Structure formats: C-alpha cells, structure tokens
Coordinates of C-alpha atoms in Angstrom, one line a residue:
M13 CA 45.4 13.7 17.7
T14 CA 42.1 15.4 17.0
G15 CA 41.0 12.6 14.8
L16 CA 41.8 10.0 17.5
V17 CA 39.8 12.0 20.1
K18 CA 36.9 12.2 17.7
R19 CA 36.9 8.5 17.0
L20 CA 37.1 7.7 20.7
K21 CA 34.2 10.1 21.3
D22 CA 32.1 8.5 18.6
E23 CA 32.9 5.1 19.9
F24 CA 32.3 5.6 23.6
L25 CA 30.0 8.7 23.7
P26 CA 27.8 8.2 20.6
A27 CA 25.4 11.0 19.8
I28 CA 21.8 9.9 20.2
D29 CA 20.0 13.1 19.0
K30 CA 19.7 11.6 15.5
H31 CA 18.4 8.3 16.7
P32 CA 14.7 7.5 15.8
L33 CA 14.0 7.0 19.5
A34 CA 16.0 10.0 20.7
E35 CA 13.2 11.5 22.7
E36 CA 12.4 8.2 24.5
I37 CA 16.2 7.6 25.2
H38 CA 16.6 11.0 26.8
W39 CA 13.5 10.5 28.9
E40 CA 14.6 7.0 29.9
R41 CA 18.0 8.0 31.1
H42 CA 16.6 11.0 32.9
S43 CA 14.1 8.8 34.7
L44 CA 16.9 6.3 35.7
F45 CA 19.1 9.1 37.0
M46 CA 16.4 10.8 39.0
A47 CA 15.2 7.4 40.4
E48 CA 18.7 7.0 42.1
V49 CA 19.3 10.7 43.0
G50 CA 17.4 10.6 46.3
S51 CA 19.2 7.6 47.8
R52 CA 22.5 8.8 46.5
M53 CA 22.1 12.2 48.3
V54 CA 21.1 10.5 51.5
G55 CA 24.2 8.2 51.3
S56 CA 26.4 11.2 50.6
V57 CA 25.1 13.0 53.7
I58 CA 25.7 9.9 55.8
V59 CA 29.3 9.5 54.5
A60 CA 30.0 13.2 55.1
C61 CA 28.8 12.9 58.7
I62 CA 31.1 9.9 59.2
V63 CA 34.1 12.0 57.8
G64 CA 33.2 14.7 60.3
L65 CA 33.3 12.2 63.2
M66 CA 36.6 10.8 61.9
F67 CA 38.3 14.1 62.4
Y68 CA 36.2 15.2 65.4
S69 CA 39.2 14.9 67.9
S70 CA 41.9 16.3 65.6
A71 CA 40.2 19.1 63.6
T72 CA 39.7 22.6 64.9
S73 CA 36.2 23.9 65.9
T74 CA 36.2 26.2 62.9
A75 CA 36.9 23.3 60.5
L76 CA 34.2 21.2 62.1
L77 CA 31.6 24.0 62.0
T78 CA 32.4 24.7 58.4
W79 CA 32.2 21.1 57.5
F80 CA 28.8 20.4 59.2
S81 CA 27.5 23.8 57.9
G82 CA 28.5 22.6 54.4
I83 CA 26.6 19.3 55.0
L84 CA 23.5 21.3 55.9
F85 CA 23.8 23.5 52.9
V86 CA 24.2 20.8 50.3
A87 CA 21.6 18.5 52.0
V88 CA 19.0 21.3 52.0
N89 CA 19.7 22.2 48.4
S90 CA 19.5 18.5 47.4
W91 CA 16.3 17.9 49.4
L92 CA 14.5 21.0 48.0
L93 CA 15.4 20.2 44.4
I94 CA 14.5 16.5 44.7
R95 CA 11.2 17.5 46.3
L96 CA 10.6 19.9 43.4
H97 CA 11.3 17.1 40.9
Y98 CA 8.8 14.7 42.5
R99 CA 6.2 17.5 42.5
S100 CA 6.8 18.4 38.9
D101 CA 4.7 17.1 36.0
H102 CA 6.5 13.9 34.9
R103 CA 4.3 13.7 31.8
Q104 CA 6.3 16.6 30.3
R105 CA 8.7 14.7 28.0
S106 CA 9.8 17.8 26.2
A107 CA 13.5 18.4 25.4
S108 CA 13.4 21.7 27.4
Y109 CA 12.1 19.9 30.5
I110 CA 14.9 17.3 30.4
R111 CA 17.5 20.0 29.6
K112 CA 16.3 22.0 32.6
W113 CA 16.8 19.1 35.0
H114 CA 20.1 18.3 33.5
W115 CA 21.3 21.8 34.4
I116 CA 19.8 21.4 37.9
N117 CA 21.7 18.1 38.4
L118 CA 24.9 19.8 37.1
Y119 CA 24.4 22.4 39.8
L120 CA 24.1 19.7 42.5
S121 CA 27.2 18.0 41.2
V122 CA 29.1 21.3 41.4
I123 CA 28.1 22.1 45.0
W124 CA 28.8 18.5 46.1
G125 CA 32.2 18.5 44.3
I126 CA 33.2 21.8 45.9
F127 CA 32.0 20.6 49.3
W128 CA 34.1 17.4 49.1
A129 CA 37.0 19.4 47.7
L130 CA 37.1 21.4 51.0
T131 CA 38.0 18.2 52.9
P132 CA 41.8 18.5 52.6
F133 CA 41.7 22.2 53.4
L134 CA 39.8 21.6 56.6
F135 CA 41.2 18.4 57.9
F136 CA 44.6 17.6 56.4
P137 CA 46.7 20.1 58.4
D138 CA 46.1 18.3 61.7
A139 CA 45.4 14.8 60.4
S140 CA 47.6 11.7 60.6
Q141 CA 48.7 9.7 57.6
I142 CA 46.3 6.9 58.6
Q143 CA 43.4 9.4 58.7
I144 CA 44.4 10.9 55.3
L145 CA 44.6 7.5 53.6
S146 CA 41.4 6.3 55.3
L147 CA 39.6 9.4 54.1
L148 CA 41.0 8.9 50.6
L149 CA 39.8 5.3 50.6
L150 CA 36.4 6.3 51.8
V151 CA 36.1 9.0 49.1
V152 CA 37.2 6.5 46.4
V153 CA 34.6 3.9 47.5
A154 CA 31.8 6.5 47.8
S155 CA 32.6 8.0 44.4
S156 CA 32.7 4.7 42.5
M157 CA 29.3 3.6 43.9
P158 CA 26.8 5.6 41.8
S159 CA 26.9 3.5 38.6
V160 CA 23.6 4.9 37.2
T161 CA 25.0 8.5 37.6
M162 CA 28.3 7.7 35.8
G163 CA 26.4 5.7 33.1
C164 CA 23.5 8.0 32.3
Y165 CA 25.3 11.4 32.6
P166 CA 29.1 11.1 32.6
D167 CA 29.4 14.9 32.4
I168 CA 27.6 15.3 35.7
Y169 CA 29.7 12.6 37.3
I170 CA 33.0 14.0 36.0
T171 CA 31.9 17.5 37.1
F172 CA 31.7 16.1 40.7
L173 CA 34.9 14.1 40.5
T174 CA 37.2 16.7 39.2
P175 CA 37.4 19.3 42.0
V176 CA 37.4 16.5 44.6
F177 CA 40.3 14.5 43.3
F178 CA 42.4 17.5 42.1
S179 CA 42.1 19.0 45.6
F180 CA 43.2 15.7 47.2
S181 CA 46.1 15.4 44.6
W182 CA 47.3 19.0 45.4
H183 CA 47.3 18.5 49.2
L184 CA 48.8 15.0 49.1
L185 CA 51.9 16.5 47.6
S186 CA 52.6 18.4 50.9
V187 CA 52.2 15.2 53.0
D188 CA 55.3 13.3 54.0
F189 CA 54.9 9.7 53.1
G190 CA 58.6 8.8 53.6
G191 CA 59.5 8.8 50.0
E192 CA 56.6 6.6 48.9
V193 CA 55.2 7.6 45.5
L194 CA 52.0 5.5 45.4
P195 CA 50.1 7.7 47.9
L196 CA 51.0 10.7 45.8
I197 CA 49.6 9.4 42.5
I198 CA 46.7 7.4 43.9
A199 CA 44.3 10.4 43.7
P200 CA 44.9 11.5 40.1
L201 CA 45.1 7.8 39.0
T202 CA 41.8 7.1 40.6
W203 CA 40.2 10.1 38.9
L204 CA 41.5 8.9 35.5
M205 CA 40.2 5.4 36.1
L206 CA 36.8 6.5 37.3
V207 CA 36.4 8.9 34.3
L208 CA 37.3 6.1 31.8
F209 CA 35.0 3.7 33.6
S210 CA 32.1 6.2 33.5
V211 CA 32.6 6.6 29.7
V212 CA 32.5 2.8 29.2
I213 CA 29.5 2.4 31.5
H214 CA 27.8 5.2 29.6
R215 CA 28.0 3.3 26.4
T216 CA 26.7 0.1 28.1
H217 CA 23.8 2.1 29.6
M218 CA 22.9 3.7 26.3
E219 CA 22.9 0.3 24.5
S220 CA 20.8 -1.2 27.2
I221 CA 18.3 1.6 27.1
I222 CA 18.1 1.5 23.3
L223 CA 17.6 -2.3 23.3
R224 CA 15.0 -2.0 26.0
L225 CA 13.1 0.7 24.1
E226 CA 13.4 -1.1 20.8
H227 CA 12.1 -4.3 22.4
R228 CA 9.2 -2.4 24.0
K229 CA 8.4 -0.7 20.6
A230 CA 8.6 -4.1 18.8
H231 CA 6.3 -5.7 21.4
Q232 CA 3.8 -2.9 21.2
A233 CA 3.9 -3.0 17.4
A234 CA 3.4 -6.8 17.5
D235 CA 0.5 -6.4 19.8
E236 CA -1.1 -3.8 17.6
R237 CA -0.6 -5.9 14.5
T238 CA -2.0 -8.9 16.2
A239 CA -5.1 -6.9 17.3
A240 CA -5.4 -5.5 13.8
K241 CA -5.2 -8.9 12.2
T242 CA -7.8 -10.2 14.6
R243 CA -10.1 -7.4 13.6
F244 CA -9.3 -8.0 10.0
I245 CA -10.2 -11.7 10.2
A246 CA -13.5 -10.7 11.8
V247 CA -14.2 -8.1 9.1
A248 CA -12.9 -10.4 6.2
S249 CA -15.1 -13.3 7.4
H250 CA -18.1 -11.0 7.5
D251 CA -17.4 -9.5 4.1
L252 CA -16.7 -12.8 2.5
R253 CA -19.7 -14.5 4.0
Q254 CA -22.1 -11.9 2.5
P255 CA -21.5 -12.6 -1.2
V256 CA -20.9 -16.3 -0.6
Q257 CA -24.2 -16.5 1.2
A258 CA -26.0 -14.7 -1.6
A259 CA -24.4 -16.9 -4.2
R260 CA -25.4 -20.1 -2.3
L261 CA -29.0 -18.9 -2.0
Y262 CA -29.1 -18.1 -5.7
A263 CA -27.6 -21.5 -6.6
E264 CA -30.0 -23.4 -4.3
S265 CA -33.0 -21.5 -5.6
M266 CA -32.0 -22.4 -9.2
L267 CA -31.6 -26.1 -8.2
T268 CA -34.9 -26.3 -6.4
N269 CA -37.1 -24.1 -8.6
S270 CA -36.8 -24.4 -12.3
N271 CA -38.6 -21.0 -12.7
M272 CA -35.6 -19.4 -11.1
R273 CA -33.2 -20.6 -13.7
T274 CA -33.2 -17.3 -15.5
Q275 CA -30.6 -15.1 -17.0
D276 CA -31.3 -12.5 -14.2
T277 CA -30.7 -15.1 -11.4
A278 CA -27.5 -16.4 -13.2
E279 CA -26.2 -12.8 -13.5
K280 CA -26.9 -12.2 -9.8
L281 CA -25.1 -15.4 -8.9
A282 CA -22.1 -14.3 -11.0
R283 CA -22.0 -10.8 -9.4
S284 CA -22.0 -12.4 -5.9
L285 CA -19.1 -14.6 -6.8
T286 CA -17.3 -11.8 -8.5
S287 CA -17.7 -9.7 -5.3
A288 CA -16.2 -12.5 -3.2
S289 CA -13.4 -12.9 -5.7
S290 CA -12.6 -9.2 -5.5
L291 CA -12.2 -9.4 -1.8
L292 CA -9.8 -12.3 -2.1
D293 CA -7.9 -10.4 -4.8
R294 CA -7.2 -7.6 -2.3
L295 CA -5.6 -10.2 0.0
L296 CA -3.6 -11.6 -2.9
D297 CA -2.5 -8.1 -4.0
I298 CA -0.6 -7.7 -0.7
S299 CA 1.1 -11.1 -1.1
K300 CA 2.1 -10.4 -4.7
L301 CA 3.5 -7.0 -3.8
D302 CA 5.5 -8.6 -0.9
A303 CA 6.8 -11.2 -3.3
G304 CA 7.8 -8.6 -5.9
A305 CA 5.6 -10.5 -8.4
M306 CA 3.9 -7.4 -9.8
E307 CA 5.6 -5.9 -12.9
V308 CA 5.2 -2.4 -14.3
H309 CA 4.4 -2.1 -18.0
K310 CA 3.9 1.6 -19.0
E311 CA 1.9 2.8 -22.0
D312 CA 0.2 5.9 -23.2
F313 CA -3.6 6.2 -22.6
S314 CA -6.3 8.7 -22.1
V315 CA -6.8 10.1 -18.6
S316 CA -10.4 11.1 -19.4
K317 CA -11.4 7.6 -20.5
L318 CA -9.6 6.0 -17.5
L319 CA -11.4 8.3 -14.9
K320 CA -14.8 7.7 -16.5
E321 CA -14.4 4.0 -16.6
I322 CA -13.3 3.8 -12.9
S323 CA -16.0 6.2 -11.7
A324 CA -18.7 4.2 -13.6
V325 CA -17.8 1.2 -11.4
H326 CA -18.4 3.2 -8.2
S327 CA -21.3 5.3 -9.3
A328 CA -24.0 2.8 -8.3
H329 CA -22.6 2.5 -4.8
A330 CA -22.4 6.2 -4.5
L331 CA -26.0 6.5 -5.7
E332 CA -27.2 4.0 -3.1
K333 CA -25.7 6.2 -0.4
G334 CA -27.2 9.4 -1.8
L335 CA -23.8 10.7 -2.8
Q336 CA -22.9 12.7 -5.9
L337 CA -19.9 11.2 -7.7
Q338 CA -18.4 13.9 -10.0
V339 CA -15.7 13.5 -12.7
L340 CA -13.8 16.7 -13.7
D341 CA -11.4 15.4 -16.3
I342 CA -9.2 16.9 -19.0
D343 CA -8.1 16.0 -22.5
G344 CA -4.7 14.6 -21.8
Y345 CA -2.7 11.4 -21.9
L346 CA -0.8 9.5 -19.2
Y347 CA 2.3 7.4 -19.4
A348 CA 1.9 4.7 -16.8
D349 CA 0.9 1.1 -16.1
R350 CA -2.8 1.2 -16.8
G351 CA -3.5 -1.8 -14.6
V352 CA -1.5 -0.5 -11.6
L353 CA -3.0 3.0 -11.9
T354 CA -6.5 1.6 -12.2
E355 CA -6.0 -0.5 -9.0
I356 CA -4.7 2.6 -7.2
L357 CA -7.6 4.9 -8.2
D358 CA -10.1 2.1 -7.6
N359 CA -9.0 1.7 -4.0
I360 CA -8.9 5.5 -3.4
I361 CA -12.4 6.1 -4.9
A362 CA -13.8 3.0 -3.1
N363 CA -12.5 4.4 0.2
A364 CA -13.9 7.9 -0.5
V365 CA -17.4 6.5 -1.1
R366 CA -17.2 4.1 1.8
Y367 CA -16.3 6.7 4.4
T368 CA -18.6 9.5 3.1
D369 CA -22.1 9.5 4.6
S370 CA -23.4 12.7 2.8
G371 CA -22.3 15.2 0.2
S372 CA -20.1 14.3 -2.7
V373 CA -17.0 12.6 -4.0
T374 CA -15.1 14.4 -6.8
V375 CA -12.6 12.9 -9.1
S376 CA -10.6 15.5 -11.0
A377 CA -7.4 15.9 -13.1
E378 CA -5.2 18.8 -14.0
K379 CA -1.9 19.4 -15.8
V380 CA 0.9 20.4 -13.4
G381 CA 4.2 20.8 -15.2
T382 CA 5.2 17.5 -16.8
E383 CA 2.7 15.6 -14.7
I384 CA -1.0 15.1 -14.4
Q385 CA -2.4 15.5 -10.9
I386 CA -5.4 13.2 -10.2
S387 CA -7.3 14.2 -7.1
V388 CA -10.1 12.4 -5.2
T389 CA -11.9 14.7 -2.8
D390 CA -14.7 13.7 -0.5
T391 CA -16.9 15.4 2.1
G392 CA -16.5 12.7 4.8
C393 CA -15.5 13.0 8.4
G394 CA -11.8 13.4 7.7
I395 CA -8.8 11.9 9.5
P396 CA -7.0 13.5 12.4
P397 CA -3.4 14.5 11.6
E398 CA -1.8 12.1 14.1
K399 CA -3.8 9.2 12.5
Q400 CA -3.0 9.9 8.8
D401 CA 0.1 7.7 8.7
L402 CA -1.7 4.8 10.2
V403 CA -4.2 4.4 7.3
F404 CA -1.4 3.1 5.2
E405 CA -0.7 0.2 7.5
E406 CA -2.2 -3.2 6.7
F407 CA -5.4 -4.2 8.6
V408 CA -5.6 -0.8 10.3
Q409 CA -9.0 0.8 10.4
L410 CA -9.9 4.0 12.3
E411 CA -13.0 4.1 14.4
S412 CA -15.7 6.7 13.9
S413 CA -14.3 8.4 17.1
E414 CA -11.0 8.9 15.3
G415 CA -12.5 10.7 12.3
L416 CA -13.8 7.9 10.1
A417 CA -17.3 6.8 9.8
G418 CA -19.1 4.6 7.4
E419 CA -19.0 1.0 6.3
S420 CA -16.4 -1.4 7.5
G421 CA -13.7 -2.8 5.2
M422 CA -10.7 -5.0 5.5
G423 CA -8.2 -2.2 6.0
L424 CA -6.3 -3.1 2.8
G425 CA -7.2 -0.3 0.4
L426 CA -4.7 2.4 1.2
P427 CA -1.9 0.0 2.2
I428 CA -2.2 -1.4 -1.4
V429 CA -2.2 2.1 -2.8
H430 CA 0.9 2.9 -0.8
R431 CA 2.7 -0.2 -2.1
L432 CA 1.6 0.3 -5.7
C433 CA 2.7 3.9 -5.7
H434 CA 6.1 2.8 -4.4
L435 CA 6.2 0.1 -7.1
H436 CA 5.3 2.5 -9.8
E437 CA 7.5 5.3 -8.3
L438 CA 4.4 7.7 -8.1
R439 CA 4.2 10.6 -5.8
Y440 CA 1.1 11.1 -3.7
D441 CA -0.1 13.1 -0.8
L442 CA -3.0 13.0 1.6
E443 CA -4.7 16.1 3.0
S444 CA -7.5 15.7 5.5
E445 CA -9.4 17.8 8.0
V446 CA -11.7 16.4 10.6
G447 CA -15.3 17.3 9.9
K448 CA -14.6 18.6 6.4
G449 CA -13.3 15.7 4.3
T450 CA -10.2 14.3 2.7
T451 CA -8.3 14.9 -0.6
F452 CA -5.9 12.2 -2.0
R453 CA -3.7 13.4 -4.8
I454 CA -1.5 11.3 -7.1
F455 CA 0.9 12.6 -9.6
V456 CA 1.4 10.7 -12.9
A457 CA 3.7 11.4 -15.7
A458 CA 2.0 13.0 -18.7
S459 CA 2.6 11.4 -22.1
E460 CA 5.3 13.1 -24.2
N461 CA 4.2 11.5 -27.4
K462 CA 2.5 13.7 -29.9
F463 CA 0.7 10.7 -31.4
V464 CA -1.0 8.5 -28.8
P465 CA -2.3 5.1 -30.0
A466 CA -5.9 4.2 -29.4
D467 CA -6.8 2.4 -26.2
R468 CA -5.9 -1.3 -26.3
N469 CA -8.6 -3.7 -27.4
T470 CA -9.8 -5.6 -24.4
K471 CA -11.9 -8.1 -26.4
R472 CA -11.0 -11.7 -26.1
V473 CA -8.8 -13.1 -29.0
E474 CA -10.2 -16.3 -30.5
I475 CA -8.0 -19.4 -29.8
P476 CA -8.1 -22.4 -32.1
P477 CA -9.2 -25.7 -30.6
L478 CA -6.6 -27.2 -28.3
R479 CA -5.9 -30.4 -26.4
I480 CA -5.6 -29.3 -22.8
M481 CA -4.6 -31.3 -19.8
V482 CA -6.0 -30.1 -16.5
V483 CA -4.1 -31.2 -13.4
D484 CA -5.9 -30.6 -10.0
D485 CA -6.9 -32.8 -7.1
D486 CA -10.2 -31.0 -6.6
P487 CA -13.0 -32.6 -8.7
L488 CA -15.1 -29.5 -8.5
I489 CA -12.3 -27.4 -9.9
T490 CA -11.5 -29.8 -12.7
D491 CA -15.2 -30.2 -13.6
A492 CA -15.7 -26.5 -13.8
L493 CA -12.6 -25.9 -15.8
S494 CA -13.5 -28.7 -18.2
M495 CA -17.0 -27.3 -18.7
L496 CA -15.6 -23.9 -19.5
L497 CA -12.8 -25.1 -21.8
V498 CA -15.1 -27.6 -23.6
S499 CA -17.7 -24.8 -24.2
E500 CA -14.8 -22.8 -25.9
G501 CA -14.2 -25.8 -28.2
H502 CA -11.2 -27.4 -26.6
D503 CA -10.6 -31.1 -25.9
V504 CA -9.9 -31.6 -22.1
W505 CA -8.2 -34.5 -20.2
V506 CA -8.3 -34.4 -16.4
C507 CA -5.6 -35.8 -14.1
H508 CA -6.1 -35.7 -10.3
S509 CA -2.5 -36.6 -9.3
L510 CA 1.1 -36.7 -10.6
S511 CA 0.9 -40.5 -11.0
R512 CA -2.1 -40.0 -13.3
V513 CA 0.0 -37.6 -15.4
K514 CA 2.8 -40.1 -15.7
S515 CA 0.5 -43.0 -16.7
T516 CA -1.3 -40.8 -19.3
A517 CA 2.1 -39.9 -20.8
C518 CA 3.4 -43.5 -20.7
E519 CA 0.3 -45.0 -22.3
N520 CA 0.1 -42.3 -25.0
R521 CA -3.5 -41.7 -24.1
F522 CA -3.4 -37.9 -24.6
L523 CA -0.8 -35.6 -26.2
P524 CA -1.6 -32.2 -24.9
D525 CA -1.0 -28.8 -26.6
L526 CA -1.3 -27.1 -23.2
V527 CA -1.2 -28.0 -19.5
I528 CA -3.1 -26.2 -16.7
T529 CA -1.9 -27.4 -13.3
D530 CA -2.6 -26.6 -9.7
D531 CA 0.4 -25.7 -7.5
R532 CA -0.5 -28.2 -4.8
L533 CA -1.3 -31.8 -5.4
P534 CA -1.7 -34.9 -3.0
G535 CA 1.5 -36.1 -1.4
S536 CA 3.1 -32.7 -1.1
V537 CA 3.5 -32.6 -4.8
T538 CA 3.9 -29.1 -6.4
S539 CA 3.6 -27.7 -9.9
T540 CA 7.4 -28.0 -10.0
E541 CA 7.2 -31.8 -10.1
V542 CA 4.4 -31.6 -12.7
R543 CA 6.5 -29.4 -14.9
Q544 CA 9.5 -31.7 -14.6
T545 CA 7.3 -34.7 -15.4
I546 CA 5.7 -33.0 -18.5
K547 CA 9.2 -32.0 -19.7
G548 CA 10.6 -35.6 -19.2
E549 CA 7.6 -37.6 -20.5
F550 CA 6.7 -35.7 -23.6
D551 CA 9.1 -35.3 -26.5
R552 CA 8.1 -31.7 -27.3
H553 CA 7.7 -28.4 -25.7
I554 CA 4.3 -28.0 -24.0
P555 CA 3.3 -24.7 -22.5
I556 CA 2.2 -24.9 -18.8
I557 CA 0.0 -22.5 -16.9
V558 CA 0.1 -22.7 -13.1
M559 CA -3.0 -21.9 -11.0
T560 CA -2.6 -21.3 -7.3
G561 CA -4.4 -20.1 -4.2
N562 CA -1.1 -19.8 -2.4
T563 CA -0.5 -16.4 -0.9
S564 CA 3.0 -17.0 0.4
P565 CA 5.4 -14.3 -1.0
E566 CA 8.3 -16.8 -1.1
R567 CA 6.3 -19.3 -3.1
I568 CA 4.9 -16.7 -5.5
Q569 CA 8.5 -15.6 -6.2
E570 CA 9.5 -19.2 -7.0
L571 CA 6.5 -19.6 -9.3
R572 CA 7.3 -16.3 -11.1
A573 CA 11.0 -17.4 -11.5
S574 CA 9.8 -20.6 -13.3
G575 CA 8.7 -18.6 -16.3
C576 CA 5.3 -20.2 -16.5
P577 CA 2.2 -18.0 -16.7
L578 CA 0.7 -17.7 -13.2
L579 CA -3.0 -17.4 -12.3
F580 CA -4.3 -16.8 -8.9
K581 CA -7.6 -18.4 -7.8
P582 CA -10.4 -17.5 -8.2
V583 CA -9.9 -17.0 -11.9
G584 CA -12.5 -15.6 -14.3
S585 CA -13.1 -17.0 -17.8
D586 CA -11.7 -13.9 -19.6
E587 CA -8.5 -14.0 -17.6
L588 CA -8.1 -17.7 -18.2
M589 CA -8.5 -17.5 -21.9
N590 CA -6.2 -14.5 -22.3
T591 CA -3.6 -16.3 -20.2
I592 CA -3.9 -19.3 -22.5
R593 CA -3.3 -17.0 -25.5
V594 CA -0.2 -15.6 -23.8
A595 CA 1.2 -19.0 -22.9
L596 CA 0.8 -20.2 -26.5
E597 CA 2.7 -17.1 -27.8
R598 CA 5.8 -17.8 -25.5

C-alpha cells in the first residue's frame, strides 16, 4: 500500500526541488497563484454575502451577525495580506521569500475554510431542504472555480476544502431527505473528486510551467548564441582580413617590383598566410571535435622541453606588449598526447598574453602526486565569478567592463581547451580575481616509465619519386600543389573532374602511385565517387588522400570512416609530405 501511494505521489505530485529550473518553477507558480488571489478573494466575499442574503429570513439574528462578522474578518485579513504582497519587493526570488508567502496563503486558506465550515452550524437548523441543497450547490461551484489555486498549490486548496466539506457531510447526516442516500454522500464525494482533480491539474500546471520556462530559456540561449555568432563573424572577418591583406600587398609588391623579390619578403608573405591559416584552423578544431574526428595518442615526453617550445612561440607577442613571459619548469616527463596538450597550452598562453596589458605571464609546472600540474598565471584584469563559466562557450567574449580587456579574438580559445581536456580526460580549473589576474591549471599524468625515449624526430622523412594524380576543380589549387610536388621530385597529373579521372584511367595515360583528391567536385561529386572510380578503374591498390575545406561534423565523420588520410585546407608543405608518407605506409 505504501509503495502504491509513493508511486502515485511521484506520478501526480512530482518533486521539483531537484529540477535544474527549480528556483524559476517555484517563482513562476507563486506568481501565478498571487495573480489570481485578489480576484478570488473578492469573488469569495461576494458569494458569502449572497449566502447571508439566502438565509436572511430564516436564520436567527445571532447567526446572521456571526456570519457577516466572519465575512468582515476574513475579508480584512485577505485585503491586508494581499496589499502587503503587492507592496513587497517582487525581485526577491529567494526560497525563503516564496516559503514565507506559502505559509501566509496557507493561513488564508485555513481561516476561509473555517469560515465556510461554520455555514451548517449557523444556517442548517432553521433551513429548508431546498435552501440546504442550494447552498451545497453554490459551495461546490464556488470551490471548483479557482483552477490556478488547485493547480499551483494543491495543499493550500485541500486545506480549504477539508473543513468545509467535512462540516457539510456531518450536518447532512442529521437532515431528513426521506430515505434518499445521494444528498448524504454528495458532500464527501465532491470533496474526493475535487482533491483528485486538483492533483491532476497540479501535474498539468507543473508540466506547462516547465515547458514554458524551458522554451523561454532555449529562446534566450538561441538569441545569445545568434548575437555571439554575429560578433564572431565580425571579429573573424577582421582577423582574417589582416593577414590576407598583408599577404596580398607582399605578393603584389613582388609582382610589380623585382627588387622586392627577396627572401625577407617571401618569408613575410609566408608568415601572413600562416597567420590566416591558424585562424582557420581554430574554426576547424571545433568542427573536428564535434565530429569526434580527433584521436588521442599518448606518449612520454619532457615537460620542460614542451613548455619552452610553446612559450617561445608567444614570447615575441609578449615582448611587443611589454610583458614578461616566464617559464618555471621542472625535470619531469608527461604521459599524454603531445599534439593535444600543445594545442591546449597554446590557447591558454595566447589568451593570457592577449588579455594582459601590463605585468607578466608565468608558465610553471610542479609534481602533485602522480600528476604534473601545469599553471599559466597572468596579471590581467581577471574575470568576475559569475562570468567564468561563460568563457568556455563558443564565440563568447567578455567586454572590458566585465573584467577582460585587451585585444579582440574569435572567442574560440577556451572552448577548444574545454573540449580538448574532455577528449583527453584531463582535469583543469580556473581561478580568477577581478583586478588581480587569472590562473589556469591543468593536471596531466606523469610518466611512470623509468626510461623515457628521446623526443620524436620532427624532420621530414624523404619520399622516393612518385606518380601522383591531383583531383581538384580549382586551377589555382592544382597549380600550387603541382608546383610543390614537382619541386619534391614527383611526377604529377592533374584532373579537374571525375570524368577526367575516368578518361585518364581508360586511356591508360597515367598509372598513379598515389591520388590526392578534393572532397567536392563539379556536379555534386564527392571524394567518395572518386575513391570508387579509382578502385574500379585501376587494377591495383592505390592510396588516396582526401583534402577538404568542409567543416561539417557529419561529413568529417564520414571521411574519417572511409579510412583515407584526411587533410584540412589550408595545408602546409610539411603536413602534406608527412601525410603522403603515412598514406604509403598503410
């Protein structure tokens, strides 16, 4: 029996305190209840006056005086408390505020319940059966009207109903209805039906409130993300235009002035394009993480060498801003994915330098148990506590008034850090104080091996001359790829469409050792069709590398599932040659 009652309670009176929107739900139902309470009390006073007039000729003077005095008492109590509510600070959404008004409303339901429970005592002794049944009907109708009350707070509603209908039930037993049973059971039956109805209405009300709040939250979140993406597009456009503009000017100066065709100008052109490429890589990182296309390959490596290499990348930027970039490392080894950890620290240090106007940025490491704690501490403006979770949302940037000052960025650094830490199962924490600075800590497993191999050799491995087919519909891409591959000693054949690939195979013009194909070709052709054609037209296995600028997580997953090495445009020469080596080894 107890189990049945518990199941019914969980089904129709679900607990909302553990709901993520519990505070908003409590406030919403409180607001709905109090919005109706004024009109409900006025209606109750009017009905009470009508009851008094109904029994004006049959009731005693004492009964009428008691009745109308009771009306005055409950009406004054209700008016004073409602007035107090409207004068209170409605911005107080605390649990104690709502709890206080819940008890006040319970008090009102008690005095109104006791007041209506007096009706049989005052009027039944001298009333006719018609008057009694009319009064009962009036009470039933009046009690079933406040749907918001019974839906928002069933306990308040039932507290009012119980004394009223039990009083009527008791007194109806002493009334002679000529042997009819229905008038005797109508009061308790009505009480039971109204109680059950209030429980059902309560569930409906709660579901409606929750849906409304969730919809409101979702709409607000969508608006915030739309605004954030709009800001992001503006920032990304600016950040991308800068290096592209510089690269264009360098290239045009080299074309128009032969004296500018120097190693220095070529290096500046390459740095500008690399800068633009790194910005695009940040966008691609989000898509690859969404697609689950990043894999973790752990190895042992020196924490000291890693920190020095990463800090060296950012030292020039720090020097430009007059900041001191310090590295306090230890002689220890990490067991982690070096590429993932490098990306994480690169984003954290870049953020620290970007948002620090004066002072220093310190990168340190220390052994903590079986882990090595890597900390990045800056002396920037800091982040308010209520804003610290927001910095891990995509495209979100805090304004200087919110604790961050400095250069603008795309708002992708810390979101990438958050996702990479989740991918690598790394713990991290953020500690920040406005006006003093921020410390970001990340905890990485220390190597358990007594012998740690030397750091991997990053030099490019020489590849023997190959016959390579390049499939891409963009002549600039194929020309640039051909130039690079030919300079490396390879023989290159270019196809701008799938039909060209088929005709080349059919006419035996070129038997490739390797195919590099774009993912999108004219006529909605994808690399999937290219792979199928290569497999069907040539009588031997030919490795295929797919190059794409597609950032769709779904498409990236499909390409990863194909088993072909995948490159994301823009691609550097070292990355391309290393991928060719990997493809040949498969």
